[in-house]
Structures are given as C-alpha cells and as structure tokens.
PDB file of C-alpha atoms in Angstrom:
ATOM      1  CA  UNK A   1       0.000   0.000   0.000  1.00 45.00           C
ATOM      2  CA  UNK A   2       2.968   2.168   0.790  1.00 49.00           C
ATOM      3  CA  UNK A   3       3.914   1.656  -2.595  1.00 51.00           C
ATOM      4  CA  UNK A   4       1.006   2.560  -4.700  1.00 46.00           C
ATOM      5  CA  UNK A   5       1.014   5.925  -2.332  1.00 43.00           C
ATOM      6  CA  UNK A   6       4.199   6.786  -2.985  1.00 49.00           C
ATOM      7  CA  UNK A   7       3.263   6.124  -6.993  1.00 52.00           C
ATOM      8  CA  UNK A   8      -0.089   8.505  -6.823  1.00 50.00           C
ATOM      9  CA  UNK A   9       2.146  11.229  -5.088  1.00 49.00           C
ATOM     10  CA  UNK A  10       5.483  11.072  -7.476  1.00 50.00           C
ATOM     11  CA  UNK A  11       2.903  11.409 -10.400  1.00 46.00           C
ATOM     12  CA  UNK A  12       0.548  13.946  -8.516  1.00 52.00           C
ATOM     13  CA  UNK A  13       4.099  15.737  -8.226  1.00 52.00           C
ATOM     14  CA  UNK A  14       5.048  15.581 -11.755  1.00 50.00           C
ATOM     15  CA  UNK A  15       1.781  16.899 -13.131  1.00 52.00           C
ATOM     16  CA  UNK A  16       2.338  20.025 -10.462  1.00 51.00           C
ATOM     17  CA  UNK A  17       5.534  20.236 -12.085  1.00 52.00           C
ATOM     18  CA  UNK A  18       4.310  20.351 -15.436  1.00 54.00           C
ATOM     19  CA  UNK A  19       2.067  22.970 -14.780  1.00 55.00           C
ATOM     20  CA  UNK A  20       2.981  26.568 -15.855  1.00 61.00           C
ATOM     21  CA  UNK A  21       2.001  28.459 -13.286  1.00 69.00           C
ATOM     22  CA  UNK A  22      -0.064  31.581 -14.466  1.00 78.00           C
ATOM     23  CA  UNK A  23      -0.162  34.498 -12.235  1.00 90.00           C
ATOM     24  CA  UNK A  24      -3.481  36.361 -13.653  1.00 95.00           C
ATOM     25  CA  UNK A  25      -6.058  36.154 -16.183  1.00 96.00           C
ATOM     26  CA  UNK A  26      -8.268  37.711 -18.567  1.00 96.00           C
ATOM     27  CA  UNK A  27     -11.878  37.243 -19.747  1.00 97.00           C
ATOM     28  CA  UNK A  28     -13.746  38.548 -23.159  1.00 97.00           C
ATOM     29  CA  UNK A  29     -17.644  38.047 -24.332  1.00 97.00           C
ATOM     30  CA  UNK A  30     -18.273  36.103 -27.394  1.00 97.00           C
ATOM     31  CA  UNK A  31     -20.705  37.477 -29.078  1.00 97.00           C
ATOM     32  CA  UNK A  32     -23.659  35.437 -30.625  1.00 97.00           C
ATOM     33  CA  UNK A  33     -26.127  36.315 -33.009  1.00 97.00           C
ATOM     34  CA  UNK A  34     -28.621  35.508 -35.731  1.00 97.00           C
ATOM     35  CA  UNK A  35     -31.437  36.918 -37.927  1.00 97.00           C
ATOM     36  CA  UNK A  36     -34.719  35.047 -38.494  1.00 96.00           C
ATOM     37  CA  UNK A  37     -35.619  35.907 -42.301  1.00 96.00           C
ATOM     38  CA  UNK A  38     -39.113  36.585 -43.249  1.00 96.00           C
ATOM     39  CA  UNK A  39     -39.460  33.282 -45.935  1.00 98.00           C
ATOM     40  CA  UNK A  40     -43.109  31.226 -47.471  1.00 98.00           C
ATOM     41  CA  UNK A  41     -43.108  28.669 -49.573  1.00 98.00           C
ATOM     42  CA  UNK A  42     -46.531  27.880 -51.676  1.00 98.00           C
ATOM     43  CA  UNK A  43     -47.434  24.292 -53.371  1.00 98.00           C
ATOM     44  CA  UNK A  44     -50.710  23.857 -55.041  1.00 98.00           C
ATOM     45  CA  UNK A  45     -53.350  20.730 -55.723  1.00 98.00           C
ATOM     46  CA  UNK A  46     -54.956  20.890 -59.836  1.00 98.00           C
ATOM     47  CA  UNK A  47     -58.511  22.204 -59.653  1.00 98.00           C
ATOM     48  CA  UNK A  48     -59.995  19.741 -62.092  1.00 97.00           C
ATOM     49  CA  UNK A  49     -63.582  19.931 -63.478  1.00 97.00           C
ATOM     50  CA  UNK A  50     -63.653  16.487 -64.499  1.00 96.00           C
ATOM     51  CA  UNK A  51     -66.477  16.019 -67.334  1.00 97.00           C
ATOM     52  CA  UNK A  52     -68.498  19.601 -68.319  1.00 97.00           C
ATOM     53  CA  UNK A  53     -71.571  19.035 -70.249  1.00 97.00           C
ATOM     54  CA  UNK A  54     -72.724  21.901 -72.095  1.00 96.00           C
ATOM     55  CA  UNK A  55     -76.037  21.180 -72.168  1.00 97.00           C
ATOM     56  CA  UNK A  56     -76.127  21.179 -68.048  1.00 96.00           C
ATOM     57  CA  UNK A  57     -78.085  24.590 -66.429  1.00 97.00           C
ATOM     58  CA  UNK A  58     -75.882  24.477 -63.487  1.00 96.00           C
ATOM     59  CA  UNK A  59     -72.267  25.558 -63.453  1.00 97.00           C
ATOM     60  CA  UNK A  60     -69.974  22.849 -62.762  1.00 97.00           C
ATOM     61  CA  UNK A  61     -67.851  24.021 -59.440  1.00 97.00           C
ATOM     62  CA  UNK A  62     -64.824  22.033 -58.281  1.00 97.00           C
ATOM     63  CA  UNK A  63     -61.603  23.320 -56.474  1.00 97.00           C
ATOM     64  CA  UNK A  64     -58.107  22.587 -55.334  1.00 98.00           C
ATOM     65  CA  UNK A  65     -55.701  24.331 -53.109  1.00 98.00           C
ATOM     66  CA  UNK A  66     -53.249  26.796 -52.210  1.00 98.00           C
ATOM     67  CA  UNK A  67     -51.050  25.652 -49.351  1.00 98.00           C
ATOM     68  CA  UNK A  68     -48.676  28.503 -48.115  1.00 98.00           C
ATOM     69  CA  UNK A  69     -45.957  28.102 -45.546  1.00 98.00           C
ATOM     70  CA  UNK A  70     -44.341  30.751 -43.574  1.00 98.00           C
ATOM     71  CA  UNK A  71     -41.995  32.364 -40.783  1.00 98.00           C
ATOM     72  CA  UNK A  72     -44.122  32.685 -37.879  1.00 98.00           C
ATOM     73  CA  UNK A  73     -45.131  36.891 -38.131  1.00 97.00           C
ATOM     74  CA  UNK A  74     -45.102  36.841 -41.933  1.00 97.00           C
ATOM     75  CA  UNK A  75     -47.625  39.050 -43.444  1.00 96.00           C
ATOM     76  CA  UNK A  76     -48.517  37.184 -46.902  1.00 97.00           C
ATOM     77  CA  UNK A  77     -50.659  37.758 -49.679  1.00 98.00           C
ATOM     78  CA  UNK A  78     -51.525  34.851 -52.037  1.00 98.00           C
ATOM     79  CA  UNK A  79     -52.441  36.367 -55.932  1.00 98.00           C
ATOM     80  CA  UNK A  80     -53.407  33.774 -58.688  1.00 98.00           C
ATOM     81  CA  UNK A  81     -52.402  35.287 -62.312  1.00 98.00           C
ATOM     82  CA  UNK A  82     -54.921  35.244 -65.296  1.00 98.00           C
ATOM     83  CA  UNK A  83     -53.494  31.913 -67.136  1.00 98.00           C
ATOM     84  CA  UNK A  84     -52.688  31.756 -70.391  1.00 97.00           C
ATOM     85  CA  UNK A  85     -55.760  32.299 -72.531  1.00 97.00           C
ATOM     86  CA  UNK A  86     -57.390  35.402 -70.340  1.00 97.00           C
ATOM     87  CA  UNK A  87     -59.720  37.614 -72.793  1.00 95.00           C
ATOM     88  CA  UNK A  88     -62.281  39.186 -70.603  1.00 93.00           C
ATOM     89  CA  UNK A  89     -62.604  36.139 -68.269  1.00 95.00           C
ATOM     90  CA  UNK A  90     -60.087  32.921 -67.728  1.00 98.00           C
ATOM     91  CA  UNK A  91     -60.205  30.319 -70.370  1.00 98.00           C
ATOM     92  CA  UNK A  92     -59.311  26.938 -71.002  1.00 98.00           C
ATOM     93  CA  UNK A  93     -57.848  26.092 -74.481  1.00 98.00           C
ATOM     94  CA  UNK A  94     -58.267  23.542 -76.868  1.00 98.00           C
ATOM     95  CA  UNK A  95     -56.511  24.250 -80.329  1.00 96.00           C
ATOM     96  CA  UNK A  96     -58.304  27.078 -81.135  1.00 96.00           C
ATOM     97  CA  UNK A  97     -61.515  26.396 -78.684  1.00 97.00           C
ATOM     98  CA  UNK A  98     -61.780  28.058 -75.513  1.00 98.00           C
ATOM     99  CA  UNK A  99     -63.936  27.415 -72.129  1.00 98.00           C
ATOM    100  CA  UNK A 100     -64.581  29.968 -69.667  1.00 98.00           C
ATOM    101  CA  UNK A 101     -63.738  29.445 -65.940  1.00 98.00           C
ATOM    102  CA  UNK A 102     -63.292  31.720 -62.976  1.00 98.00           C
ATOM    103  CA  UNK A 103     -61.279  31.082 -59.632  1.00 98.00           C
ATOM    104  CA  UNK A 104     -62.345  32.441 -56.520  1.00 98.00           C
ATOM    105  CA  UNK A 105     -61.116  32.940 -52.952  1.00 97.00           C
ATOM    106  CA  UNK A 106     -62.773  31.031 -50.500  1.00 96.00           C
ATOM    107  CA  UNK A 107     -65.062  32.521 -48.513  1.00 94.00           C
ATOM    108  CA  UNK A 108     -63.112  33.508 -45.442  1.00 94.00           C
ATOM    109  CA  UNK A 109     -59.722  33.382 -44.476  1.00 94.00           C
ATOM    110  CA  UNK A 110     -60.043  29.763 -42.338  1.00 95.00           C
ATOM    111  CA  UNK A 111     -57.838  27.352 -43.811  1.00 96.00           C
ATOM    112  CA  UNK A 112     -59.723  24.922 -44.878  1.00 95.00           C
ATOM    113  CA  UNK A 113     -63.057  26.742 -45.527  1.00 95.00           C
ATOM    114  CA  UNK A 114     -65.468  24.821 -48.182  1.00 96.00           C
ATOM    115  CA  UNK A 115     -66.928  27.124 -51.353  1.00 96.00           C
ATOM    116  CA  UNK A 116     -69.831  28.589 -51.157  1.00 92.00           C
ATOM    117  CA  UNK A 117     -70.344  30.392 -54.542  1.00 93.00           C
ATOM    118  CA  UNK A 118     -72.595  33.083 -52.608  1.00 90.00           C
ATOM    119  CA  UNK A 119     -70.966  36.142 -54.045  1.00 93.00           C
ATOM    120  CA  UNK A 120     -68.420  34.881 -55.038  1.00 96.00           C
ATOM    121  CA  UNK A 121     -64.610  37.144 -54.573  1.00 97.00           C
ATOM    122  CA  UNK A 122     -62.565  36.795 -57.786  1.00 98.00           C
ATOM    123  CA  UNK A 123     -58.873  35.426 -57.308  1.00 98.00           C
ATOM    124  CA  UNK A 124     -56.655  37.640 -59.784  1.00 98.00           C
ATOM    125  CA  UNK A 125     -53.611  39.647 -59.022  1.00 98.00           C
ATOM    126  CA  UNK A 126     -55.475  43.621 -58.282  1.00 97.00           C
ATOM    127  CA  UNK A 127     -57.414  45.061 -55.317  1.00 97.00           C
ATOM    128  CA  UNK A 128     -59.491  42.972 -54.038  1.00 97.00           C
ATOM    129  CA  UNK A 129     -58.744  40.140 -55.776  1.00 98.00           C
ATOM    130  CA  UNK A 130     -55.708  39.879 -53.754  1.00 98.00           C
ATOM    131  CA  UNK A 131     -56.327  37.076 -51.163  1.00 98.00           C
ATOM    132  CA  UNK A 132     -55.156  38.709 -48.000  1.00 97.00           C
ATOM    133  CA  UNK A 133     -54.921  35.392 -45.274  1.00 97.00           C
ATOM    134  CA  UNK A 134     -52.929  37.791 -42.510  1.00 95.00           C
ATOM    135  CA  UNK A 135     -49.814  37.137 -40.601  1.00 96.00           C
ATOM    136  CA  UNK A 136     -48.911  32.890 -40.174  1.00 97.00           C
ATOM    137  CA  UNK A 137     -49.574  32.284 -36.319  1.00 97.00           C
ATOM    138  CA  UNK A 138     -46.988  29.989 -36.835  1.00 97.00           C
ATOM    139  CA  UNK A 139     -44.768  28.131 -39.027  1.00 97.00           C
ATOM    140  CA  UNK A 140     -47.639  25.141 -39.949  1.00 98.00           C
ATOM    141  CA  UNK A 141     -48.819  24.731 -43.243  1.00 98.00           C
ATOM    142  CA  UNK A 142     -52.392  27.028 -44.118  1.00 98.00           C
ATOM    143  CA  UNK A 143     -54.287  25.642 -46.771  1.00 98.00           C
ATOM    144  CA  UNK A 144     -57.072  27.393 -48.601  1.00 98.00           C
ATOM    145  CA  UNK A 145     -59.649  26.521 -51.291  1.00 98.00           C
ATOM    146  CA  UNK A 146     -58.930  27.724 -54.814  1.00 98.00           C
ATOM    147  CA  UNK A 147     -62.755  27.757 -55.795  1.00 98.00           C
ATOM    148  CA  UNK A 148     -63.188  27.141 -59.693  1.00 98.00           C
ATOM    149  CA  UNK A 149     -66.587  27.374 -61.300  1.00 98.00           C
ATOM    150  CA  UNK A 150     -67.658  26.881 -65.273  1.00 98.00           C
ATOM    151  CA  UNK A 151     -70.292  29.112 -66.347  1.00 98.00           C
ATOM    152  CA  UNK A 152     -73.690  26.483 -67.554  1.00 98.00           C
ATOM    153  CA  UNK A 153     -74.276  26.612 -71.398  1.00 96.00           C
ATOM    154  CA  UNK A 154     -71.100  26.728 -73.743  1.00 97.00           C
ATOM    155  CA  UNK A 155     -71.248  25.745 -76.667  1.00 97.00           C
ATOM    156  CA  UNK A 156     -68.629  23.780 -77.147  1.00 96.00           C
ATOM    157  CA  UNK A 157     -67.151  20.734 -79.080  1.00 96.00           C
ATOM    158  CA  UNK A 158     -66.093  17.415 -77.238  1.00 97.00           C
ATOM    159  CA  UNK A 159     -62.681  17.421 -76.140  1.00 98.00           C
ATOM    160  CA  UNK A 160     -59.914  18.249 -73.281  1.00 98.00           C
ATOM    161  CA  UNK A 161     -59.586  21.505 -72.385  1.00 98.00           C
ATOM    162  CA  UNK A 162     -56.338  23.312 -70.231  1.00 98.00           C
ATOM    163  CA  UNK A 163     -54.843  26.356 -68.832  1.00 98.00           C
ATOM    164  CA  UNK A 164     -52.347  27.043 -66.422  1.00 98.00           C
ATOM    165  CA  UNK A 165     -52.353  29.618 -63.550  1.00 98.00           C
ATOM    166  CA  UNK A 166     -49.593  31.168 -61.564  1.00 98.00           C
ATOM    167  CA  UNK A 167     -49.988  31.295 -57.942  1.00 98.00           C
ATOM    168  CA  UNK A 168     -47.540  33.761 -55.710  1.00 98.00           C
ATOM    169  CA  UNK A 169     -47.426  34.149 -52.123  1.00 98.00           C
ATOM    170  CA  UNK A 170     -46.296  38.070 -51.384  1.00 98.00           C
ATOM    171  CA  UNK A 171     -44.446  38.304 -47.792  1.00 96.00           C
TER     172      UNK A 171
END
C-alpha cells in the first residue's frame, strides 16, 4: 500500500511540475447572433372539373388548393395570375376552342373553408382580388380553397380543355 502511495504522489508531483504556473487572467464576451428571415413557400393541388356538359343549367364548381408556408409573423398575400388564354374572363384552351372558368377565394380566411359560390370574390392579381390570409400564427402549413366554377351553357365541341395559372405568395 505504501507503494502505490508513494506512486499517486510522485505522479501527482510531476503533473504540479508540469504545470505553468499563471499568475493572472483575462476574460472577453463572445458574441452570438442571428437573424430570423421573413421566408413562405406555396405548393398547389390541380382544380380539375372532371367532365363539363354543355347542355347542363348548373355551373360545374370544383376546387383545389393553395397551401402557403411561412416564418411565424409573416404578413402574406396569395395572388393567382390570369393563365394563359385570359380575354375578358379565364379560359381553357383547346386548339383554337376556348372554355370559360373563374377562380375564386374562398369565402373567409379559415384554412380549410369549403366554397360557397354566394358572391363569389374573384382570385386575380389587383385590389381585391388579392387574397389577403394575414400574418402565419406559426410556421404550420395554411391551406385554402382555390374555388373554380364553369359558367352552364357553352357551346362547345367534345374534347380536353387546359390552362395554367400562376400562384404567388407576397411576404
């Protein structure tokens, strides 16, 4: 036992040895920072009609989505251009055919809230037609309802319409 103490306290001497030996010393902050940017990111679901018939009375209504995500505080806008055949109203093309359409916002700012078609709110990319869902609570996903409606009664020839529409979120 004698010799495993005198072992711990040549070492425990060395080490003291080793040492430097500092007189004083000196402190300094680091400092840290970072800036949370103001970002959204926007995806979108097809809003697809399926099968119009043009001899129907009723307007055919279906609708897909706008999903927005964005830094907590974020005041966004969503706008939805006119597509690629606007004259007057939105069309869908076909060659040289066209079929009306119309998008619309969704009847309140919810996420999630179903079309109602009750005076309806066009979706374009001026005034009022600028969807205006406020600040993102939080960083979550917000969907809304892109409401699409085809006027009853075009005359029209059987075959597959299109268009495309560009949605932006504003933040």
């Amino acid at each position: 036992m004698k010799k495993v103490l005198a072992g711990t306290l040549a070492l425990a001497a060395m080490a003291l040895m080793a040492t430097p030996a500092f007189g004083a010393s000196a402190t300094s902050n680091v400092a840290v920072s970072a800036t949370v940017i103001n970002n959204c990111t926007i995806t979108t679901t097809p809003v697809a009609f399926g099968n119009y018939d043009p001899l129907s009375a009723s307007p055919d209504n279906n609708s897909g989505t706008v999903v927005i995500t964005c830094t907590r505080g974020a005041a966004t806008t969503v706008t939805l251009g006119d597509g690629n055949n606007f004259n007057v109203t939105r069309r869908m093309n076909s060659g040289a055919n066209f079929l009306s359409y119309e998008l619309y916002q969704p009847p309140t700012t919810v996420p999630g809230a179903a079309c109602t078609y009750v005076t309806p709110v066009r979706w374009g990319l001026l005034g009022g037609q600028i969807f205006n869902p406020g600040a993102a609570p939080s960083k979550a996903a917000r969907t809304y309802n892109v409401c699409g409606q085809i006027p009853a009664g075009q005359d029209l020839a059987a075959a597959t319409f299109n268009d495309t529409v560009v949605a932006t979120v504003n933040f």
